[in-house]
């Protein structure tokens, strides 16, 4: 027997987190009975329905997408704005984004119908190294960069160390372009980190994640991840999870 939210995620209907939201809202039934208790277990043969529709299991698929500017990292949007899933209308499986990028941000985004894979990649303690190409307002000083690299406090918690490399300083327009590597993925973390030290973000592009990059791809284009790439991402996420756990223990968290 398995937890209901895990089974829903495995079906490809949604991520495990979204499945938990659906259960809490009373939208899920098992053998005709509404289930709202988290952790409810189901067995093979049980009929699971969401909003009256029986879920079916799909083949697991994994994609890397070059998210263009002006799209929501979601399956739907109440304001009717275009969503990244709209780019996958030609495939049979229903995929959803792993994590998110803001509406105006661009770059690498994984798409899948494998809830376990998505949960592993998005888990707060197992984030993969991500590389962002960003531009911020103002000329960033070496002292500020050092402060950010060591870690700053956001919402009472210190960010993990990161690496930042300045690639250009535009003295005329007063902005700084940088590459930042970090292993965390808190909500809008890069934007909030720089805002905390007085530099508003102008542009953000996710160039790579877990060793996967967008080489040869154009905005709006996607490709299937190779089996070895999926395997490597799982391994790296597990390793990062353990590494971050040990680091926090040493730091007294």
Coordinates of N, CA, C and O in Angstrom, one line a residue, residues 59-216:
X59 N 3.1 6.6 -19.1 CA 4.6 6.4 -19.2 C 5.3 7.6 -18.6 O 4.9 8.7 -18.9
X60 N 6.4 7.4 -17.9 CA 7.1 8.5 -17.3 C 7.9 9.2 -18.4 O 8.6 8.5 -19.2
X61 N 7.8 10.5 -18.5 CA 8.6 11.2 -19.5 C 9.3 12.4 -18.8 O 8.8 12.9 -17.8
X62 N 10.5 12.8 -19.4 CA 11.3 13.8 -18.8 C 11.8 14.7 -19.9 O 12.4 14.3 -20.9
X63 N 11.6 16.0 -19.7 CA 12.0 17.0 -20.7 C 12.8 18.1 -20.1 O 12.7 18.4 -18.9
X64 N 13.7 18.8 -20.9 CA 14.3 20.0 -20.5 C 13.8 21.1 -21.4 O 13.8 20.9 -22.6
X65 N 13.2 22.2 -20.9 CA 12.6 23.2 -21.6 C 13.4 24.5 -21.5 O 13.9 24.8 -20.4
X66 N 13.6 25.2 -22.6 CA 14.1 26.6 -22.6 C 12.9 27.5 -22.5 O 12.3 27.9 -23.4
X67 N 12.6 27.9 -21.2 CA 11.5 28.7 -21.0 C 11.7 30.1 -21.6 O 12.7 30.8 -21.3
X68 N 10.8 30.6 -22.4 CA 10.9 31.9 -22.9 C 10.3 33.0 -22.0 O 9.6 32.6 -21.0
X69 N 10.6 34.2 -22.2 CA 10.0 35.3 -21.4 C 8.5 35.4 -21.7 O 8.0 35.1 -22.7
X70 N 7.8 35.8 -20.6 CA 6.3 36.0 -20.8 C 5.5 34.8 -20.7 O 4.4 34.7 -21.4
X71 N 5.9 33.8 -19.9 CA 5.1 32.6 -19.7 C 5.1 32.2 -18.2 O 6.1 32.5 -17.5
X72 N 4.0 31.7 -17.8 CA 3.9 31.2 -16.4 C 4.4 29.8 -16.2 O 4.1 28.9 -17.0
X73 N 5.2 29.6 -15.2 CA 5.7 28.2 -14.9 C 4.6 27.4 -14.1 O 4.7 27.1 -12.9
X74 N 3.5 27.1 -14.8 CA 2.4 26.4 -14.2 C 1.6 25.7 -15.3 O 1.9 25.8 -16.5
X75 N 0.7 24.9 -14.8 CA -0.2 24.1 -15.8 C -1.4 25.0 -16.2 O -2.0 24.7 -17.3
X76 N -1.7 26.0 -15.4 CA -2.8 26.9 -15.8 C -2.6 28.3 -15.1 O -1.8 28.4 -14.1
X77 N -3.4 29.3 -15.5 CA -3.3 30.6 -14.9 C -4.6 31.2 -14.9 O -5.3 31.3 -15.9
X78 N -5.1 31.7 -13.7 CA -6.4 32.3 -13.6 C -6.6 33.6 -14.4 O -7.7 34.0 -14.6
X79 N -5.4 34.2 -14.7 CA -5.5 35.4 -15.5 C -5.5 35.2 -17.0 O -5.5 36.1 -17.8
X80 N -5.3 33.9 -17.4 CA -5.3 33.6 -18.8 C -4.0 33.8 -19.5 O -4.0 33.8 -20.7
X81 N -3.0 34.0 -18.7 CA -1.6 34.2 -19.3 C -1.1 32.8 -19.9 O -1.4 31.8 -19.3
X82 N -0.3 32.9 -20.9 CA 0.3 31.6 -21.4 C 1.1 30.9 -20.4 O 1.9 31.5 -19.6
X83 N 1.0 29.6 -20.4 CA 1.8 28.7 -19.4 C 2.7 27.8 -20.2 O 2.5 27.5 -21.4
X84 N 3.8 27.4 -19.5 CA 4.8 26.5 -20.1 C 4.2 25.2 -20.7 O 4.7 24.7 -21.6
X85 N 3.1 24.7 -20.0 CA 2.5 23.4 -20.5 C 1.9 23.6 -21.9 O 1.7 22.6 -22.6
X86 N 1.6 24.8 -22.3 CA 1.0 25.1 -23.6 C 2.0 24.7 -24.7 O 1.5 24.5 -25.8
X87 N 3.3 24.7 -24.4 CA 4.3 24.3 -25.4 C 4.3 22.8 -25.6 O 5.0 22.4 -26.6
X88 N 3.6 22.0 -24.8 CA 3.7 20.6 -24.9 C 2.4 20.0 -25.4 O 2.0 18.8 -25.1
X89 N 1.6 20.7 -26.2 CA 0.3 20.2 -26.7 C 0.4 19.0 -27.6 O -0.5 18.3 -27.8
X90 N 1.6 18.8 -28.2 CA 1.8 17.8 -29.2 C 2.2 16.4 -28.6 O 2.3 15.4 -29.3
X91 N 2.4 16.4 -27.3 CA 2.8 15.1 -26.6 C 1.5 14.5 -25.9 O 0.6 15.2 -25.6
X92 N 1.5 13.2 -25.8 CA 0.3 12.5 -25.2 C 0.3 12.7 -23.7 O -0.8 12.9 -23.1
X93 N 1.4 12.7 -23.0 CA 1.4 12.7 -21.6 C 1.2 14.2 -21.1 O 1.5 15.1 -21.8
X94 N 0.6 14.3 -19.9 CA 0.4 15.6 -19.3 C 1.5 15.9 -18.4 O 1.7 15.3 -17.3
X95 N 2.4 16.8 -18.7 CA 3.6 17.1 -17.9 C 3.3 18.4 -17.2 O 2.4 19.2 -17.5
X96 N 4.2 18.7 -16.2 CA 4.1 19.9 -15.4 C 5.5 20.3 -15.0 O 6.4 19.5 -15.1
X97 N 5.7 21.6 -14.7 CA 7.1 22.1 -14.4 C 7.6 21.6 -13.1 O 6.9 21.5 -12.1
X98 N 8.9 21.3 -13.0 CA 9.6 21.0 -11.8 C 10.2 22.3 -11.3 O 11.2 22.8 -11.8
X99 N 9.6 22.9 -10.2 CA 10.0 24.2 -9.8 C 9.4 25.3 -10.7 O 8.4 25.0 -11.4
X100 N 10.0 26.5 -10.6 CA 9.4 27.6 -11.4 C 10.5 28.6 -11.8 O 11.5 28.7 -11.1
X101 N 10.1 29.4 -12.8 CA 10.8 30.6 -13.1 C 9.8 31.7 -13.2 O 8.7 31.4 -13.7
X102 N 10.1 32.9 -12.8 CA 9.1 34.0 -12.9 C 8.7 34.3 -14.3 O 9.4 33.9 -15.3
X103 N 7.6 35.0 -14.4 CA 7.0 35.3 -15.7 C 8.0 35.9 -16.7 O 8.1 35.6 -17.9
X104 N 8.8 36.9 -16.2 CA 9.8 37.6 -17.1 C 11.1 36.9 -17.1 O 12.0 37.4 -17.8
X105 N 11.3 35.8 -16.4 CA 12.6 35.1 -16.4 C 12.6 34.1 -17.5 O 11.6 33.6 -17.9
X106 N 13.8 33.7 -17.9 CA 14.0 32.7 -18.9 C 15.0 31.6 -18.5 O 15.6 31.7 -17.5
X107 N 15.0 30.6 -19.3 CA 16.0 29.6 -19.1 C 15.5 28.2 -18.8 O 14.4 27.8 -19.1
X108 N 16.4 27.4 -18.2 CA 16.2 25.9 -18.1 C 15.1 25.6 -17.1 O 15.1 26.1 -15.9
X109 N 14.2 24.7 -17.5 CA 13.1 24.3 -16.6 C 12.8 22.8 -17.0 O 12.6 22.5 -18.2
X110 N 12.8 21.9 -16.0 CA 12.5 20.5 -16.2 C 11.0 20.4 -16.2 O 10.3 21.0 -15.5
X111 N 10.5 19.5 -17.1 CA 9.1 19.2 -17.2 C 9.0 17.6 -17.2 O 9.7 16.9 -17.8
X112 N 8.0 17.2 -16.4 CA 7.8 15.7 -16.3 C 6.4 15.4 -15.8 O 5.6 16.3 -15.4
X113 N 6.1 14.1 -15.8 CA 4.9 13.6 -15.2 C 5.2 12.6 -14.1 O 4.4 11.9 -13.6
X114 N 6.5 12.6 -13.7 CA 7.0 11.7 -12.6 C 7.0 12.5 -11.3 O 7.9 13.3 -11.1
X115 N 6.0 12.2 -10.5 CA 5.9 13.0 -9.2 C 7.1 12.7 -8.3 O 7.5 13.6 -7.6
X116 N 7.6 11.5 -8.2 CA 8.7 11.2 -7.4 C 10.0 11.9 -7.8 O 10.7 12.5 -7.0
X117 N 10.2 12.0 -9.1 CA 11.3 12.7 -9.6 C 11.2 14.2 -9.3 O 12.2 14.8 -8.8
X118 N 10.0 14.8 -9.5 CA 9.8 16.2 -9.3 C 10.0 16.5 -7.8 O 10.6 17.5 -7.4
X119 N 9.5 15.6 -6.9 CA 9.6 15.8 -5.5 C 11.1 15.8 -5.0 O 11.5 16.6 -4.2
X120 N 11.8 14.9 -5.6 CA 13.3 14.8 -5.2 C 14.0 16.1 -5.7 O 14.8 16.6 -4.9
X121 N 13.8 16.5 -6.9 CA 14.5 17.7 -7.4 C 14.1 18.9 -6.7 O 14.9 19.8 -6.4
X122 N 12.8 19.1 -6.3 CA 12.3 20.3 -5.7 C 12.5 20.3 -4.1 O 12.3 21.3 -3.5
X123 N 12.8 19.2 -3.5 CA 12.9 19.1 -2.1 C 13.9 20.1 -1.5 O 15.0 20.3 -2.1
X124 N 13.5 20.9 -0.5 CA 14.4 21.9 0.1 C 15.8 21.5 0.4 O 16.7 22.3 0.4
X125 N 16.0 20.2 0.8 CA 17.3 19.7 1.2 C 18.1 19.0 0.1 O 19.2 18.5 0.4
X126 N 17.5 19.0 -1.1 CA 18.2 18.2 -2.1 C 18.4 19.0 -3.5 O 18.4 18.4 -4.5
X127 N 18.4 20.3 -3.4 CA 18.4 21.0 -4.7 C 19.8 20.9 -5.4 O 20.8 20.8 -4.7
X128 N 19.7 20.8 -6.7 CA 20.9 20.7 -7.5 C 21.6 22.0 -7.7 O 20.9 23.1 -7.5
X129 N 22.9 22.0 -8.1 CA 23.5 23.3 -8.3 C 22.9 23.9 -9.6 O 22.7 23.3 -10.6
X130 N 22.5 25.2 -9.4 CA 21.9 25.9 -10.6 C 22.8 27.1 -10.9 O 23.5 27.7 -10.0
X131 N 22.9 27.4 -12.2 CA 23.7 28.5 -12.7 C 22.8 29.6 -13.3 O 22.0 29.3 -14.2
X132 N 22.9 30.8 -12.8 CA 22.0 31.9 -13.3 C 22.9 33.0 -13.9 O 23.9 33.4 -13.3
X133 N 22.5 33.5 -15.0 CA 23.1 34.6 -15.7 C 22.1 35.8 -15.4 O 21.0 35.8 -15.8
X134 N 22.6 36.8 -14.5 CA 21.7 37.8 -14.1 C 22.3 39.2 -14.3 O 23.5 39.4 -14.5
X135 N 21.4 40.2 -14.3 CA 21.8 41.6 -14.4 C 21.1 42.3 -13.3 O 19.8 42.2 -13.2
X136 N 21.8 43.1 -12.5 CA 21.1 43.9 -11.4 C 21.4 45.4 -11.6 O 22.4 45.8 -12.2
X137 N 20.6 46.2 -11.0 CA 20.8 47.6 -11.0 C 22.0 48.0 -10.0 O 22.0 47.4 -8.9
X138 N 22.8 48.9 -10.5 CA 23.9 49.4 -9.6 C 25.2 48.6 -9.9 O 25.2 47.5 -10.5
X139 N 26.3 49.2 -9.4 CA 27.6 48.5 -9.6 C 27.8 47.8 -8.3 O 28.0 48.4 -7.2
X140 N 27.9 46.5 -8.4 CA 28.1 45.6 -7.2 C 29.5 45.6 -6.7 O 30.4 45.4 -7.5
X141 N 29.8 45.9 -5.5 CA 31.1 46.0 -5.0 C 31.6 44.6 -4.6 O 30.9 43.6 -4.4
X142 N 32.9 44.5 -4.4 CA 33.5 43.2 -4.0 C 33.1 42.8 -2.6 O 32.9 41.6 -2.3
X143 N 32.9 43.8 -1.8 CA 32.5 43.5 -0.4 C 31.1 42.9 -0.4 O 30.8 42.0 0.4
X144 N 30.2 43.5 -1.2 CA 28.8 42.9 -1.3 C 28.8 41.5 -1.8 O 28.1 40.6 -1.4
X145 N 29.7 41.3 -2.9 CA 29.8 39.9 -3.4 C 30.2 38.9 -2.4 O 29.7 37.8 -2.3
X146 N 31.2 39.3 -1.6 CA 31.8 38.4 -0.5 C 30.7 38.1 0.5 O 30.5 37.0 1.0
X147 N 29.9 39.1 0.8 CA 28.8 39.0 1.8 C 27.8 38.0 1.3 O 27.3 37.1 2.0
X148 N 27.4 38.1 0.0 CA 26.4 37.2 -0.6 C 27.0 35.8 -0.7 O 26.2 34.8 -0.5
X149 N 28.2 35.7 -1.1 CA 28.8 34.3 -1.2 C 28.9 33.6 0.1 O 28.8 32.4 0.1
X150 N 29.1 34.3 1.2 CA 29.2 33.6 2.5 C 27.8 33.2 3.0 O 27.7 32.3 3.7
X151 N 26.8 34.0 2.5 CA 25.4 33.7 3.0 C 24.8 34.9 3.7 O 25.5 35.5 4.5
X152 N 23.6 35.2 3.4 CA 22.9 36.2 4.1 C 21.6 35.7 4.7 O 21.1 34.6 4.3
X153 N 21.0 36.4 5.6 CA 19.7 36.0 6.2 C 18.5 36.4 5.4 O 18.3 37.6 5.1
X154 N 17.7 35.4 5.1 CA 16.4 35.6 4.4 C 15.3 34.9 5.3 O 15.4 33.7 5.5
X155 N 14.4 35.7 5.7 CA 13.3 35.1 6.6 C 13.9 34.4 7.8 O 13.4 33.3 8.2
X156 N 14.9 34.9 8.4 CA 15.5 34.3 9.6 C 16.4 33.2 9.4 O 17.0 32.6 10.3
X157 N 16.6 32.7 8.1 CA 17.5 31.6 7.9 C 18.7 32.1 6.9 O 18.4 32.8 6.0
X158 N 19.9 31.6 7.2 CA 21.0 32.0 6.4 C 21.1 31.1 5.1 O 21.0 29.9 5.2
X159 N 21.3 31.8 4.0 CA 21.5 31.1 2.8 C 22.8 30.3 2.7 O 23.8 30.7 3.4
X160 N 22.8 29.2 2.0 CA 24.0 28.4 1.9 C 25.0 29.2 1.0 O 24.7 30.0 0.2
X161 N 26.3 28.9 1.2 CA 27.3 29.6 0.4 C 27.1 29.4 -1.1 O 26.6 28.4 -1.6
X162 N 27.5 30.4 -1.9 CA 27.3 30.4 -3.3 C 28.6 31.0 -4.0 O 29.4 31.5 -3.3
X163 N 28.6 30.9 -5.3 CA 29.8 31.5 -6.0 C 29.2 32.5 -7.0 O 28.3 32.2 -7.8
X164 N 29.9 33.7 -7.1 CA 29.4 34.7 -8.0 C 30.6 35.3 -8.8 O 31.7 35.5 -8.2
X165 N 30.4 35.4 -10.1 CA 31.5 35.9 -10.9 C 30.9 37.1 -11.7 O 29.9 37.0 -12.5
X166 N 31.5 38.3 -11.6 CA 31.1 39.4 -12.4 C 31.6 39.3 -13.8 O 32.7 39.0 -14.1
X167 N 30.7 39.4 -14.8 CA 31.0 39.2 -16.2 C 31.0 40.6 -16.9 O 31.7 40.7 -18.0
X168 N 30.3 41.6 -16.4 CA 30.3 42.9 -17.1 C 29.8 43.9 -16.1 O 28.9 43.7 -15.3
X169 N 30.4 45.2 -16.2 CA 29.9 46.3 -15.5 C 29.6 47.4 -16.5 O 30.5 47.8 -17.2
X170 N 28.4 47.9 -16.5 CA 28.0 48.9 -17.4 C 28.0 50.2 -16.6 O 27.0 50.5 -15.9
X171 N 29.0 51.0 -16.7 CA 29.1 52.2 -15.9 C 28.1 53.3 -16.4 O 27.7 54.1 -15.6
X172 N 27.8 53.3 -17.7 CA 26.9 54.3 -18.3 C 25.5 54.1 -17.7 O 24.8 55.0 -17.3
X173 N 25.0 52.8 -17.8 CA 23.7 52.5 -17.3 C 23.6 52.0 -15.9 O 22.5 51.7 -15.3
X174 N 24.8 52.0 -15.2 CA 24.8 51.6 -13.8 C 24.2 50.3 -13.5 O 23.2 50.2 -12.7
X175 N 24.7 49.2 -14.1 CA 24.2 47.9 -13.8 C 25.4 46.9 -13.9 O 26.4 47.2 -14.5
X176 N 25.2 45.7 -13.3 CA 26.2 44.7 -13.2 C 25.6 43.4 -13.7 O 24.6 43.0 -13.2
X177 N 26.4 42.7 -14.5 CA 26.0 41.4 -15.0 C 26.9 40.3 -14.3 O 28.1 40.5 -14.2
X178 N 26.3 39.2 -13.9 CA 27.0 38.2 -13.1 C 26.5 36.8 -13.4 O 25.4 36.6 -13.9
X179 N 27.4 35.8 -13.1 CA 27.0 34.4 -13.1 C 27.0 34.0 -11.6 O 28.0 34.3 -10.9
X180 N 25.9 33.4 -11.2 CA 25.8 33.0 -9.8 C 25.5 31.5 -9.7 O 24.6 31.0 -10.4
X181 N 26.2 30.8 -9.0 CA 26.0 29.3 -8.8 C 25.6 29.1 -7.3 O 26.2 29.5 -6.4
X182 N 24.4 28.4 -7.2 CA 24.0 28.1 -5.8 C 23.2 26.8 -5.8 O 22.8 26.3 -6.8
X183 N 23.1 26.2 -4.6 CA 22.5 24.9 -4.5 C 21.2 24.9 -3.9 O 20.5 23.9 -3.8
X184 N 20.7 26.1 -3.5 CA 19.4 26.2 -2.9 C 18.4 26.7 -3.9 O 18.8 27.1 -5.0
X185 N 17.1 26.6 -3.6 CA 16.1 27.1 -4.6 C 14.9 27.6 -3.8 O 13.8 27.3 -4.2
X186 N 15.2 28.5 -2.8 CA 14.1 29.1 -2.1 C 13.3 30.0 -3.1 O 13.8 30.4 -4.1
X187 N 12.0 30.3 -2.8 CA 11.2 31.1 -3.6 C 11.8 32.4 -3.9 O 12.1 33.2 -3.0
X188 N 12.0 32.7 -5.2 CA 12.6 33.9 -5.7 C 13.9 34.3 -5.0 O 14.2 35.4 -4.7
X189 N 14.7 33.3 -4.7 CA 15.9 33.4 -3.9 C 16.9 34.4 -4.5 O 17.4 35.3 -3.7
X190 N 17.2 34.3 -5.7 CA 18.3 35.2 -6.3 C 17.8 36.6 -6.2 O 18.5 37.5 -5.8
X191 N 16.6 36.8 -6.6 CA 16.0 38.2 -6.6 C 16.0 38.8 -5.2 O 16.4 39.9 -5.0
X192 N 15.6 38.0 -4.2 CA 15.5 38.4 -2.8 C 16.9 38.7 -2.2 O 17.1 39.6 -1.4
X193 N 17.9 37.8 -2.6 CA 19.3 38.0 -2.1 C 19.8 39.4 -2.5 O 20.4 40.1 -1.7
X194 N 19.7 39.7 -3.8 CA 20.2 41.0 -4.3 C 19.4 42.2 -3.8 O 20.0 43.2 -3.5
X195 N 18.1 42.0 -3.7 CA 17.3 43.1 -3.1 C 17.7 43.4 -1.7 O 17.7 44.5 -1.2
X196 N 18.1 42.3 -1.0 CA 18.5 42.5 0.5 C 19.7 43.3 0.6 O 20.0 43.9 1.7
X197 N 20.6 43.4 -0.4 CA 21.8 44.2 -0.4 C 21.7 45.4 -1.3 O 22.7 46.0 -1.6
X198 N 20.5 45.8 -1.6 CA 20.3 47.0 -2.3 C 20.4 47.0 -3.8 O 20.6 48.1 -4.4
X199 N 20.3 45.9 -4.5 CA 20.4 45.8 -5.9 C 19.2 45.1 -6.5 O 19.1 43.8 -6.4
X200 N 18.3 45.8 -7.2 CA 17.1 45.2 -7.8 C 17.5 44.4 -9.0 O 18.4 44.8 -9.8
X201 N 16.9 43.3 -9.2 CA 17.1 42.4 -10.4 C 16.5 42.9 -11.6 O 15.3 43.3 -11.6
X202 N 17.3 43.0 -12.7 CA 16.8 43.5 -14.0 C 16.4 42.3 -14.9 O 15.4 42.3 -15.6
X203 N 17.3 41.3 -14.9 CA 17.1 40.2 -15.8 C 17.6 38.9 -15.1 O 18.6 38.9 -14.4
X204 N 16.9 37.8 -15.3 CA 17.4 36.5 -14.7 C 17.2 35.4 -15.8 O 16.1 35.3 -16.4
X205 N 18.3 34.6 -16.0 CA 18.3 33.5 -17.0 C 18.9 32.3 -16.3 O 20.1 32.4 -15.9
X206 N 18.2 31.2 -16.2 CA 18.8 30.0 -15.6 C 19.5 29.3 -16.7 O 18.9 28.7 -17.7
X207 N 20.8 29.2 -16.7 CA 21.6 28.7 -17.7 C 21.8 27.2 -17.6 O 22.0 26.5 -18.6
X208 N 21.8 26.7 -16.4 CA 22.1 25.2 -16.2 C 21.5 24.8 -14.8 O 21.3 25.6 -13.9
X209 N 21.3 23.5 -14.7 CA 20.9 22.9 -13.5 C 21.3 21.4 -13.5 O 21.0 20.7 -14.4
X210 N 22.1 21.1 -12.4 CA 22.5 19.7 -12.3 C 23.3 19.2 -13.4 O 23.3 18.0 -13.8
X211 N 24.1 20.1 -14.0 CA 25.0 19.6 -15.2 C 24.3 19.7 -16.5 O 24.9 19.5 -17.5
X212 N 23.0 19.9 -16.5 CA 22.2 20.0 -17.8 C 22.2 21.5 -18.2 O 21.9 22.4 -17.4
X213 N 22.4 21.8 -19.5 CA 22.4 23.1 -19.9 C 21.5 23.2 -21.2 O 20.9 22.3 -21.6
X214 N 21.4 24.4 -21.8 CA 20.6 24.7 -22.9 C 21.3 24.8 -24.2 O 20.8 25.4 -25.2
X215 N 22.5 24.2 -24.3 CA 23.3 24.4 -25.5 C 22.6 23.9 -26.7 O 22.0 22.9 -26.8
X216 N 22.6 24.8 -27.7 CA 21.9 24.5 -29.0 C 20.4 24.7 -29.0 O 19.8 24.5 -30.0

